[in-house]
Coordinates of C-alpha atoms in Angstrom, one line a residue:
Chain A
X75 CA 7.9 -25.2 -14.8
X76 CA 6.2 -22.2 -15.1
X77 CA 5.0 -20.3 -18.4
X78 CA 5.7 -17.1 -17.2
X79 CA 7.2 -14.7 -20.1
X80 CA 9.9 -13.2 -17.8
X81 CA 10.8 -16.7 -16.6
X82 CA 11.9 -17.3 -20.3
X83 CA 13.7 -14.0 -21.4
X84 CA 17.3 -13.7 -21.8
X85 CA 17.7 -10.4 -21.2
X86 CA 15.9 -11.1 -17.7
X87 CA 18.8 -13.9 -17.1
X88 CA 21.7 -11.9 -18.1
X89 CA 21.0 -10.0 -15.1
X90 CA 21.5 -13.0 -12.7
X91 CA 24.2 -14.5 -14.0
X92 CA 26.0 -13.3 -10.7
X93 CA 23.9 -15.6 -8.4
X94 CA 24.0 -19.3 -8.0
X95 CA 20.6 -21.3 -8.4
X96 CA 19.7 -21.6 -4.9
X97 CA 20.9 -17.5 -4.2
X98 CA 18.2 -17.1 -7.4
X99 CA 15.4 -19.0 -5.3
X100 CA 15.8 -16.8 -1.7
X101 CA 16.3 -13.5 -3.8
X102 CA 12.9 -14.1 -5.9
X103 CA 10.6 -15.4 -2.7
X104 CA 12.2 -12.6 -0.4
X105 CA 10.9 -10.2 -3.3
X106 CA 7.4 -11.8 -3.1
X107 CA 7.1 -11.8 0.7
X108 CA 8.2 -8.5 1.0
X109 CA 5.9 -7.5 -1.9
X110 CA 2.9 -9.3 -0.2
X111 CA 3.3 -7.9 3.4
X112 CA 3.7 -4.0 1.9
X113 CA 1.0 -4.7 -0.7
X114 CA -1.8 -5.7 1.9
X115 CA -1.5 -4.7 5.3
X116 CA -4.3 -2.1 5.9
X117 CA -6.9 -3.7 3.9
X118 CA -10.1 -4.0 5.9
X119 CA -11.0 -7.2 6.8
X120 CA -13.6 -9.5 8.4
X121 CA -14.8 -12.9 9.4
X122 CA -16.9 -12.4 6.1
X123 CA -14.1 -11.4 3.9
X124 CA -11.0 -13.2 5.0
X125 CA -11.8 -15.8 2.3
X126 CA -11.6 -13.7 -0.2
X127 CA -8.5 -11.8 0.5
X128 CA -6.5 -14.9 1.4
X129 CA -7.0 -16.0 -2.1
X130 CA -6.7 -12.7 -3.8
X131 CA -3.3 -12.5 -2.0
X132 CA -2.5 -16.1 -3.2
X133 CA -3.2 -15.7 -6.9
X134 CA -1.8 -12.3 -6.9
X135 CA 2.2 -13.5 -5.5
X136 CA 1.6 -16.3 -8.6
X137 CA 2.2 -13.9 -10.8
X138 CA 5.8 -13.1 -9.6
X139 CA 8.5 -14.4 -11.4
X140 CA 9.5 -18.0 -10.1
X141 CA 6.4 -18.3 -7.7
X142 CA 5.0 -21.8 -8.0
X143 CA 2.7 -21.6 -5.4
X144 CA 1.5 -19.4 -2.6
X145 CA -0.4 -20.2 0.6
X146 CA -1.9 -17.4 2.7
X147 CA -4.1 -17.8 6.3
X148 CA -5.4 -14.9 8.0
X149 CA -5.7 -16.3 11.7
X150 CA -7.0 -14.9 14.7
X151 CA -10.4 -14.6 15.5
X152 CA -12.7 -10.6 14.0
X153 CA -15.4 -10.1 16.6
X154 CA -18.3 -10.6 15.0
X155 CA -19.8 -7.2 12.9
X156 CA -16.4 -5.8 13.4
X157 CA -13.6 -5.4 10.6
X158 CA -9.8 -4.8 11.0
X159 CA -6.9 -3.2 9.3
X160 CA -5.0 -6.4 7.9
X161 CA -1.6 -7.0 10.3
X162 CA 1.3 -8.3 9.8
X163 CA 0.9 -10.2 13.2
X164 CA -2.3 -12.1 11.4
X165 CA -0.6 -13.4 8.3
X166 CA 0.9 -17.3 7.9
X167 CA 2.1 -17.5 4.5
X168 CA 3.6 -20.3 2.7
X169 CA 4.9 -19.7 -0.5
X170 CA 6.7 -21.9 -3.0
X171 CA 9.8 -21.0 -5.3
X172 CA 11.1 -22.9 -8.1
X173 CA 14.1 -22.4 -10.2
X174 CA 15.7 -24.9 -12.6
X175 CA 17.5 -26.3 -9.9
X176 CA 15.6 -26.0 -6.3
X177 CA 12.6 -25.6 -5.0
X178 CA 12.6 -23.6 -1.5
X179 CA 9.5 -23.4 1.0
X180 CA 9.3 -19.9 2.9
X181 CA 7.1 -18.5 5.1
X182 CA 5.8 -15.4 6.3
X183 CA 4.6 -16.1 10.4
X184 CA 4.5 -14.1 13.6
X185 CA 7.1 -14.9 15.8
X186 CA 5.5 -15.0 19.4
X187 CA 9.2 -14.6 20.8
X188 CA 9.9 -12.0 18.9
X189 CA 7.3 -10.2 18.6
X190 CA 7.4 -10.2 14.7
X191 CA 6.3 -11.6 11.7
X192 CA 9.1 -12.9 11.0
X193 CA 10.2 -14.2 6.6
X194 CA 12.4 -17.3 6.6
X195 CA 13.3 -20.1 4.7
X196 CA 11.7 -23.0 5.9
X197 CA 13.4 -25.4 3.6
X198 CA 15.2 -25.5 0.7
Chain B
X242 CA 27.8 -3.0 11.6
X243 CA 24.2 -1.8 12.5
X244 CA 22.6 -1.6 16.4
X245 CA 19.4 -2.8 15.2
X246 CA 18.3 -5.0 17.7
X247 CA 16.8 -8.0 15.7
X248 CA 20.3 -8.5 13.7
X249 CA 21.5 -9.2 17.3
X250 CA 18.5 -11.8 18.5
X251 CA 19.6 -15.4 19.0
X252 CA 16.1 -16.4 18.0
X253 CA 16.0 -14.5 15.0
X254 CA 19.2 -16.2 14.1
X255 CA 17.9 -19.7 14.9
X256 CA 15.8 -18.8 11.4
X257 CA 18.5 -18.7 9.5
X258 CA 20.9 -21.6 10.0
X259 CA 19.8 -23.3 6.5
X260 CA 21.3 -20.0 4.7
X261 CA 24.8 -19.5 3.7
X262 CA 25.9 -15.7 4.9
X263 CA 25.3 -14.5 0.8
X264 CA 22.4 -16.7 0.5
X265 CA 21.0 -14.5 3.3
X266 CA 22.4 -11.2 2.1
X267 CA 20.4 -11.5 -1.4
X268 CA 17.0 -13.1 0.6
X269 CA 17.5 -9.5 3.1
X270 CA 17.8 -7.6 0.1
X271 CA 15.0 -9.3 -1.4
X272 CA 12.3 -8.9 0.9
X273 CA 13.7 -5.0 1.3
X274 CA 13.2 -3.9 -2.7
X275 CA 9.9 -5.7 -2.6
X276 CA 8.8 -3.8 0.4
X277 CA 9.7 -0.3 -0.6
X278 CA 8.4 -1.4 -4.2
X279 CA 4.3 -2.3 -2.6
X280 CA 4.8 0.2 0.1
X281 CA 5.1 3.3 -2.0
X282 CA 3.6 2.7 -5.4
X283 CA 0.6 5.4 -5.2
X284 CA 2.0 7.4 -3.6
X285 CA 0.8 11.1 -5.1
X286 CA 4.2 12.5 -6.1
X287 CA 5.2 16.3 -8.1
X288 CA 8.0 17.6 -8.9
X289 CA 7.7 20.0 -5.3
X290 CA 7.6 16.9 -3.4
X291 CA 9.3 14.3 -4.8
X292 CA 12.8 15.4 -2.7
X293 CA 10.5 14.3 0.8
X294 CA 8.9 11.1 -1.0
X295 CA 12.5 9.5 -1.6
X296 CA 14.4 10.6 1.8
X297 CA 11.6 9.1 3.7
X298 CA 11.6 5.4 1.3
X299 CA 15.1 5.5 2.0
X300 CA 14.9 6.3 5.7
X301 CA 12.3 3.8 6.2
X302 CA 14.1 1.0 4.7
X303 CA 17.4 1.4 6.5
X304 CA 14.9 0.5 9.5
X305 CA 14.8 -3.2 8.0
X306 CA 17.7 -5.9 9.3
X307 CA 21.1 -5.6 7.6
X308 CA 20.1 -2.7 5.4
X309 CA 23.1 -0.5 5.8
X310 CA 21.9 2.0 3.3
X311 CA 19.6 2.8 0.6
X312 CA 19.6 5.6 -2.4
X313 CA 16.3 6.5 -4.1
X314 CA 15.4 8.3 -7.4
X315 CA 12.6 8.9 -8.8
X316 CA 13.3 9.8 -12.7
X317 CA 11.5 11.6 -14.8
X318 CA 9.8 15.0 -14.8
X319 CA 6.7 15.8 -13.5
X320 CA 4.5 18.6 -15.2
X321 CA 4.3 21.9 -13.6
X322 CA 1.2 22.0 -11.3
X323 CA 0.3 18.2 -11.8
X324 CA 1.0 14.9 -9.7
X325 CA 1.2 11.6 -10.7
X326 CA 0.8 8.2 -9.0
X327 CA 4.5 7.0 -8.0
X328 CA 4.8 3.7 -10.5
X329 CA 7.7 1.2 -10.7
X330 CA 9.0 2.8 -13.9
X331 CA 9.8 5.7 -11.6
X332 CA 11.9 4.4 -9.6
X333 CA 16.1 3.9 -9.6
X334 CA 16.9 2.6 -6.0
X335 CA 20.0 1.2 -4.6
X336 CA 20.0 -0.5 -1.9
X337 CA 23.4 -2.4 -0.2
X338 CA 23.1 -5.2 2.7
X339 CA 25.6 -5.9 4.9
X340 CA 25.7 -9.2 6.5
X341 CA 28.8 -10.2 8.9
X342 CA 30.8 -11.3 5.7
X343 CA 29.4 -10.4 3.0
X344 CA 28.3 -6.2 1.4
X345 CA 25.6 -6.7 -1.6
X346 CA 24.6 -4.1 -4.3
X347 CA 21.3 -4.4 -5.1
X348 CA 18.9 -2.2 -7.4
X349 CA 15.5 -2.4 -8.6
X350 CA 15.9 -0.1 -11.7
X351 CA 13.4 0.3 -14.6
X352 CA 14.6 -1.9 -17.6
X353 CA 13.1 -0.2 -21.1
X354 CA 14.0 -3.5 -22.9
X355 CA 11.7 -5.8 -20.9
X356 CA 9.1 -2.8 -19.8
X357 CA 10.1 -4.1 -16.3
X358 CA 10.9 -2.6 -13.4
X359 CA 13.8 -4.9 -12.6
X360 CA 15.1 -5.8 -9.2
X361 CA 18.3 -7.7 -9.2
X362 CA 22.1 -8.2 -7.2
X363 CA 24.2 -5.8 -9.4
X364 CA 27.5 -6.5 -6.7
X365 CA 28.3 -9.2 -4.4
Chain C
X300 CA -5.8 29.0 -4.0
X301 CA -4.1 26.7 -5.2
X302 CA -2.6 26.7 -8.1
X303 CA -3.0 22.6 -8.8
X304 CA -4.1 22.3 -12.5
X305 CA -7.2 19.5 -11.8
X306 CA -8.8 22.4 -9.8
X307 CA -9.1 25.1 -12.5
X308 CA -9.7 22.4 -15.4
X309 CA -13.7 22.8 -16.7
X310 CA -14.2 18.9 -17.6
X311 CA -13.0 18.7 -13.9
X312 CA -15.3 21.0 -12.4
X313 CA -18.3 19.3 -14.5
X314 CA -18.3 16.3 -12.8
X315 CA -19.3 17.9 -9.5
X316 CA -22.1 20.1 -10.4
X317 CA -24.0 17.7 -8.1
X318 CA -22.6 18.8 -4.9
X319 CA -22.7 21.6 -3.2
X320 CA -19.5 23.4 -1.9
X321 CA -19.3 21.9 1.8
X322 CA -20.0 18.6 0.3
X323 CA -17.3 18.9 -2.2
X324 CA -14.9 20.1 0.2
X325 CA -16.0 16.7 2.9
X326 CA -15.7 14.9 -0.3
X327 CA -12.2 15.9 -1.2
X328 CA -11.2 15.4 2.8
X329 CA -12.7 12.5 2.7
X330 CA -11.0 10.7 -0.3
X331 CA -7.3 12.6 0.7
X332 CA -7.8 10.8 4.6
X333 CA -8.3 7.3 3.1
X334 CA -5.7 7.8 0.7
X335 CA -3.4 8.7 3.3
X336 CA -3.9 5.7 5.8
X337 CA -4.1 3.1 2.9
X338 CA -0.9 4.2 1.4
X339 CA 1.3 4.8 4.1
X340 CA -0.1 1.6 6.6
X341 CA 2.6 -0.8 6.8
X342 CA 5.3 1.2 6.5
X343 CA 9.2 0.9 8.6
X344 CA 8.9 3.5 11.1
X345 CA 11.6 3.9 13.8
X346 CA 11.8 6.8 16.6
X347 CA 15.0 8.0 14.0
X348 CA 12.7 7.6 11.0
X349 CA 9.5 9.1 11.9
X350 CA 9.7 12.8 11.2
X351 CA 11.1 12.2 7.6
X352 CA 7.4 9.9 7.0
X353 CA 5.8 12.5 8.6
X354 CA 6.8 15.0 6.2
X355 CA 6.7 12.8 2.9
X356 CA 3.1 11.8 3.8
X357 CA 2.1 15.6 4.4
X358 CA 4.2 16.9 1.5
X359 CA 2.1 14.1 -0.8
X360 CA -1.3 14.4 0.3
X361 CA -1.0 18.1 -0.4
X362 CA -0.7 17.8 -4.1
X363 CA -4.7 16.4 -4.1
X364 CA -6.7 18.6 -5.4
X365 CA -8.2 21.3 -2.7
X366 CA -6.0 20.2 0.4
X367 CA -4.6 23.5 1.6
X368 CA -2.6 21.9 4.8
X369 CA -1.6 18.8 6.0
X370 CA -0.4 17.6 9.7
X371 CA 0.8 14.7 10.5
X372 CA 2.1 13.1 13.7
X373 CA 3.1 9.7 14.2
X374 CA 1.9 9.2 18.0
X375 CA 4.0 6.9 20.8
X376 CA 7.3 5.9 21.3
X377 CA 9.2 3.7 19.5
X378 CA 11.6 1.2 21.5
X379 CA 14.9 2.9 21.1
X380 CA 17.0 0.2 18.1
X381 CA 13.6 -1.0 17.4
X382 CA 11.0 -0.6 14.1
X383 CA 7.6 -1.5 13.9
X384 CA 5.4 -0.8 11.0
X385 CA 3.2 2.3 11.1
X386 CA -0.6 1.2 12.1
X387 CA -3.8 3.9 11.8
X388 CA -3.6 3.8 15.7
X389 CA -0.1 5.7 15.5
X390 CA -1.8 8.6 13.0
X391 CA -3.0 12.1 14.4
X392 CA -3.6 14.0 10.9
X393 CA -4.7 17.0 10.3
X394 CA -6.0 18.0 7.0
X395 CA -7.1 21.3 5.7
X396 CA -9.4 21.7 2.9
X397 CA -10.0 24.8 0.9
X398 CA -12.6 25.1 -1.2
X399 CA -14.3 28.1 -3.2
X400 CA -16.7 28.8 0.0
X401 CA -15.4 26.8 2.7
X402 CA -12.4 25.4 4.3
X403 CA -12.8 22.6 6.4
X404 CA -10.7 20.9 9.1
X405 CA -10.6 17.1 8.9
X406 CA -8.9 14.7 11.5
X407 CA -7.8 11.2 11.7
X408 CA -7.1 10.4 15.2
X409 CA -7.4 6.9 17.3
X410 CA -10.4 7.4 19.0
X411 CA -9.7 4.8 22.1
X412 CA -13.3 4.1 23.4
X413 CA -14.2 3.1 19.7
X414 CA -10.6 1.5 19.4
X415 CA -10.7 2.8 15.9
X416 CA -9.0 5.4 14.1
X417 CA -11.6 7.7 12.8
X418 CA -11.7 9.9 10.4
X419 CA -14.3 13.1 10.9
X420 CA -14.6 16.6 9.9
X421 CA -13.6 18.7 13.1
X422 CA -14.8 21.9 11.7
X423 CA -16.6 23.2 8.7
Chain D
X219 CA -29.4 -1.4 6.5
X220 CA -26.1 -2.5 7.4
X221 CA -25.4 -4.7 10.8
X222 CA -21.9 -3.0 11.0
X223 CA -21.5 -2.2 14.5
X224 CA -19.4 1.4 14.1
X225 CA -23.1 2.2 12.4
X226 CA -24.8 1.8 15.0
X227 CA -22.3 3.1 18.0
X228 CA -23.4 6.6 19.6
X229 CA -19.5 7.6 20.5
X230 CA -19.0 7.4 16.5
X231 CA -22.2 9.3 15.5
X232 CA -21.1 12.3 17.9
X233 CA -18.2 12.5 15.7
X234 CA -20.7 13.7 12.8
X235 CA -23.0 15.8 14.2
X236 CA -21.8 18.9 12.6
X237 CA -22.0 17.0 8.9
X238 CA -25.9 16.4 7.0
X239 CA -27.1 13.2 6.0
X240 CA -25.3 14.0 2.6
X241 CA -22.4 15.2 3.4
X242 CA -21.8 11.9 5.6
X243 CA -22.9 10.3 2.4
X244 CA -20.2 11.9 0.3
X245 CA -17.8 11.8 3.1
X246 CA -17.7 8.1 4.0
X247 CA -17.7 7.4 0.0
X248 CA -15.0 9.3 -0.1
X249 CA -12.8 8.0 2.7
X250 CA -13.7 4.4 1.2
X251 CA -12.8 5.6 -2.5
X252 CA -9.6 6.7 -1.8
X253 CA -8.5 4.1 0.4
X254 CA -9.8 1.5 -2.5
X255 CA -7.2 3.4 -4.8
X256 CA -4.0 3.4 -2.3
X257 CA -4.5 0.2 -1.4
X258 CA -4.7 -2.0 -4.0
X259 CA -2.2 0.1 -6.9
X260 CA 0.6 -1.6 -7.4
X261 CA -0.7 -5.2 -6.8
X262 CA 0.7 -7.6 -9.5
X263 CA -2.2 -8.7 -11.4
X264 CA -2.6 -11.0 -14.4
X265 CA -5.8 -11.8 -17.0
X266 CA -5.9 -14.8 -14.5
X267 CA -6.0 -13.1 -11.5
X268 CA -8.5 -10.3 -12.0
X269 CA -11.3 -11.7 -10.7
X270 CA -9.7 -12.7 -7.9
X271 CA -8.5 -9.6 -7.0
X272 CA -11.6 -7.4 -8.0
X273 CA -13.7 -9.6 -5.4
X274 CA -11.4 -9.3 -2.6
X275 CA -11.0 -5.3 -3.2
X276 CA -15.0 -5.2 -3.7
X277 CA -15.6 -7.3 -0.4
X278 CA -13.0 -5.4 1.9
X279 CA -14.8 -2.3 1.1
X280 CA -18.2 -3.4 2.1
X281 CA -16.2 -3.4 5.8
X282 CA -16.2 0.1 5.8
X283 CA -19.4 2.2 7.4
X284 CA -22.2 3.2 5.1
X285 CA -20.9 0.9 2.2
X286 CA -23.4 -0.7 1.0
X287 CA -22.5 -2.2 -2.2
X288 CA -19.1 -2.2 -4.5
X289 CA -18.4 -3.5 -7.9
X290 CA -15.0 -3.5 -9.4
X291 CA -13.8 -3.7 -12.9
X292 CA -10.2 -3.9 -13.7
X293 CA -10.2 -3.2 -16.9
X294 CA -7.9 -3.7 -20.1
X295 CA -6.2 -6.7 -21.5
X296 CA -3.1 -7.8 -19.7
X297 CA -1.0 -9.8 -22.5
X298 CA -1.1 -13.5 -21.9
X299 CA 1.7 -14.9 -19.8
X300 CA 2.3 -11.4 -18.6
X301 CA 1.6 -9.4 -15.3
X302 CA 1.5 -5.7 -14.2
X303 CA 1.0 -3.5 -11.2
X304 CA -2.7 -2.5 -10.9
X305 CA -2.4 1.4 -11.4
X306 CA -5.6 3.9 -11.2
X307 CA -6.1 3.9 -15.2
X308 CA -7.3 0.0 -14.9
X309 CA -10.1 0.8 -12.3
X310 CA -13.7 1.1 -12.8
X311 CA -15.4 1.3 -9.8
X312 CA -18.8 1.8 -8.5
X313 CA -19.7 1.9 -5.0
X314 CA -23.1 2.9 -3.2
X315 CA -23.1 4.5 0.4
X316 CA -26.4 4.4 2.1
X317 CA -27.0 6.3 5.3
X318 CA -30.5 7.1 7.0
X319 CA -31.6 9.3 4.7
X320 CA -29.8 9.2 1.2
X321 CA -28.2 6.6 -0.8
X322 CA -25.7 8.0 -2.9
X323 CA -23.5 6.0 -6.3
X324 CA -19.8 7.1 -6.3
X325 CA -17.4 6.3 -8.7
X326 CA -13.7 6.0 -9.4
X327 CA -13.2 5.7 -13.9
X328 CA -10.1 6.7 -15.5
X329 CA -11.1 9.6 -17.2
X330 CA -9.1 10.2 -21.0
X331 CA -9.7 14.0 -21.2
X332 CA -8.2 14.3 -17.5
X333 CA -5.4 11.5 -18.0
X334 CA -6.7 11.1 -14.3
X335 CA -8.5 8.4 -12.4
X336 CA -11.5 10.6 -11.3
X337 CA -13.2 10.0 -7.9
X338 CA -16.7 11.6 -8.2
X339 CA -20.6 11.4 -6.9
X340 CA -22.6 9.9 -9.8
X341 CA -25.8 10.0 -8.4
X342 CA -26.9 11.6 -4.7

């Protein structure tokens, strides 16, 4: 498991002594999604500098408590020369949580039907 | 229970089937403190204008599904004729989600013991 | 004036002996518009929720230094029971800027045959 | 110069006929300073994730029109196994806006005597 302090505090646990293992998993990664969707959209982006953002967004979310692993795509196409304002509607995220017990896949994905990028939990 | 129309979307629910009706009460409240948390932090703030900053975090989380109502605080005084940058440490929000059988308490709350701004499930 | 404490500190003032007064005051427009659209992007917005984000994003950017008056509208109509989160091509701001010798108008505003929302000095 | 194509777009350069070569200078450095700052505060960032982050915020500035180069220092030591939210204080930015005429060195340093991340023209 992870080596982050937090992780390892007991003061941090006594406050979640309310919520079972796998309520623990969906409460930390619907923190991190959250946190990543409100954190980035706006940033200008482009062809060039997708790359980097992706992974800047990536590492970032590691650092959240319980966060094993984080994917992020920015898809869709910049016209060449041109930059954007990062959208919700561009982002496909993966991310990993694991607590002692589980570990849950979410994801972060516009939902054609819905017309939203929609956070679930893929599979826990 | 709210109008808002994704809590009423067969698609959206098709999401959700893996998640017991707390499991998706804490994940909702999740994604909501991390989202006002990454939204907001930056935000100039002064003691004239902090009253505006929390009504409209508040009002524009209620927006989010099964949000049925969210406090904000931000503590601490601001020096006459200075502004700050809104920081976690700032911030006392509670936030309750109501899913169709379940009403959660949560709170991200700045906790002086771990030098955290802590958000957690204090009632479910 | 104003009666914000940056603008009447002398280690303040020092650092801008390099400009003259109009390009301090498009300076300090120039800095509060960015600010604006990179904090608030993102954000819940609903047609219920808009006017109370319009008035916590005016009521903040006034505490930067030199910004006499802000205006901000959040443009189109929202889908009655619906939220979306606030994009740049929503924004019509106004932003006043007062400095020793001038006071300049600013503007962000979606300029459609650039599909951009631009940010210019409308009158200085 | 730059291949961006707002640069070269003569709807966009009517927008700034009423502002000199400098002041566009200082302007556009502005705009991109200030969105630099409310963009990227509160991301969580770790000593392992620094570099990550300072490249992506670098690279998504270079986006924006007339920015020509950017370097960014996050500076400080984060404890080991810890993470914070980037705030203003940790930022030591440089960033060089060349138009037709002028190339001009901004910068964004935390500034002790101010207790205030200063934005301010180095060199023009």
């Amino acid at each position: 498991m992870s080596e982050k302090s937090l992780e390892k505090n007991e003061i941090f646990d006594s406050y979640f002594k309310n919520l079972s293992d796998r309520e623990r998993a969906v409460f930390e990664g619907g923190i991190s999604l959250g946190a990543l969707f409100h954190q980035f959209i706006g940033t200008p982006v482009s062809e060039k500098t997708k790359k980097s953002l992706e992974i800047a967004m990536s590492e970032s979310l590691k650092n959240q408590p319980f966060i094993e692993d984080v994917s992020v795509s920015i898809v869709g196409i910049i016209e060449d020369g041109k930059y954007v304002s990062l959208t919700g509607e561009m982002l496909d995220v993966s991310l990993t949580v694991k607590t002692e017990k589980n570990r849950a896949l979410l994801r972060l994905k516009y939902i054609k039907e819905l017309d939203y990028p929609l956070m679930y939990v893929e599979k826990i």
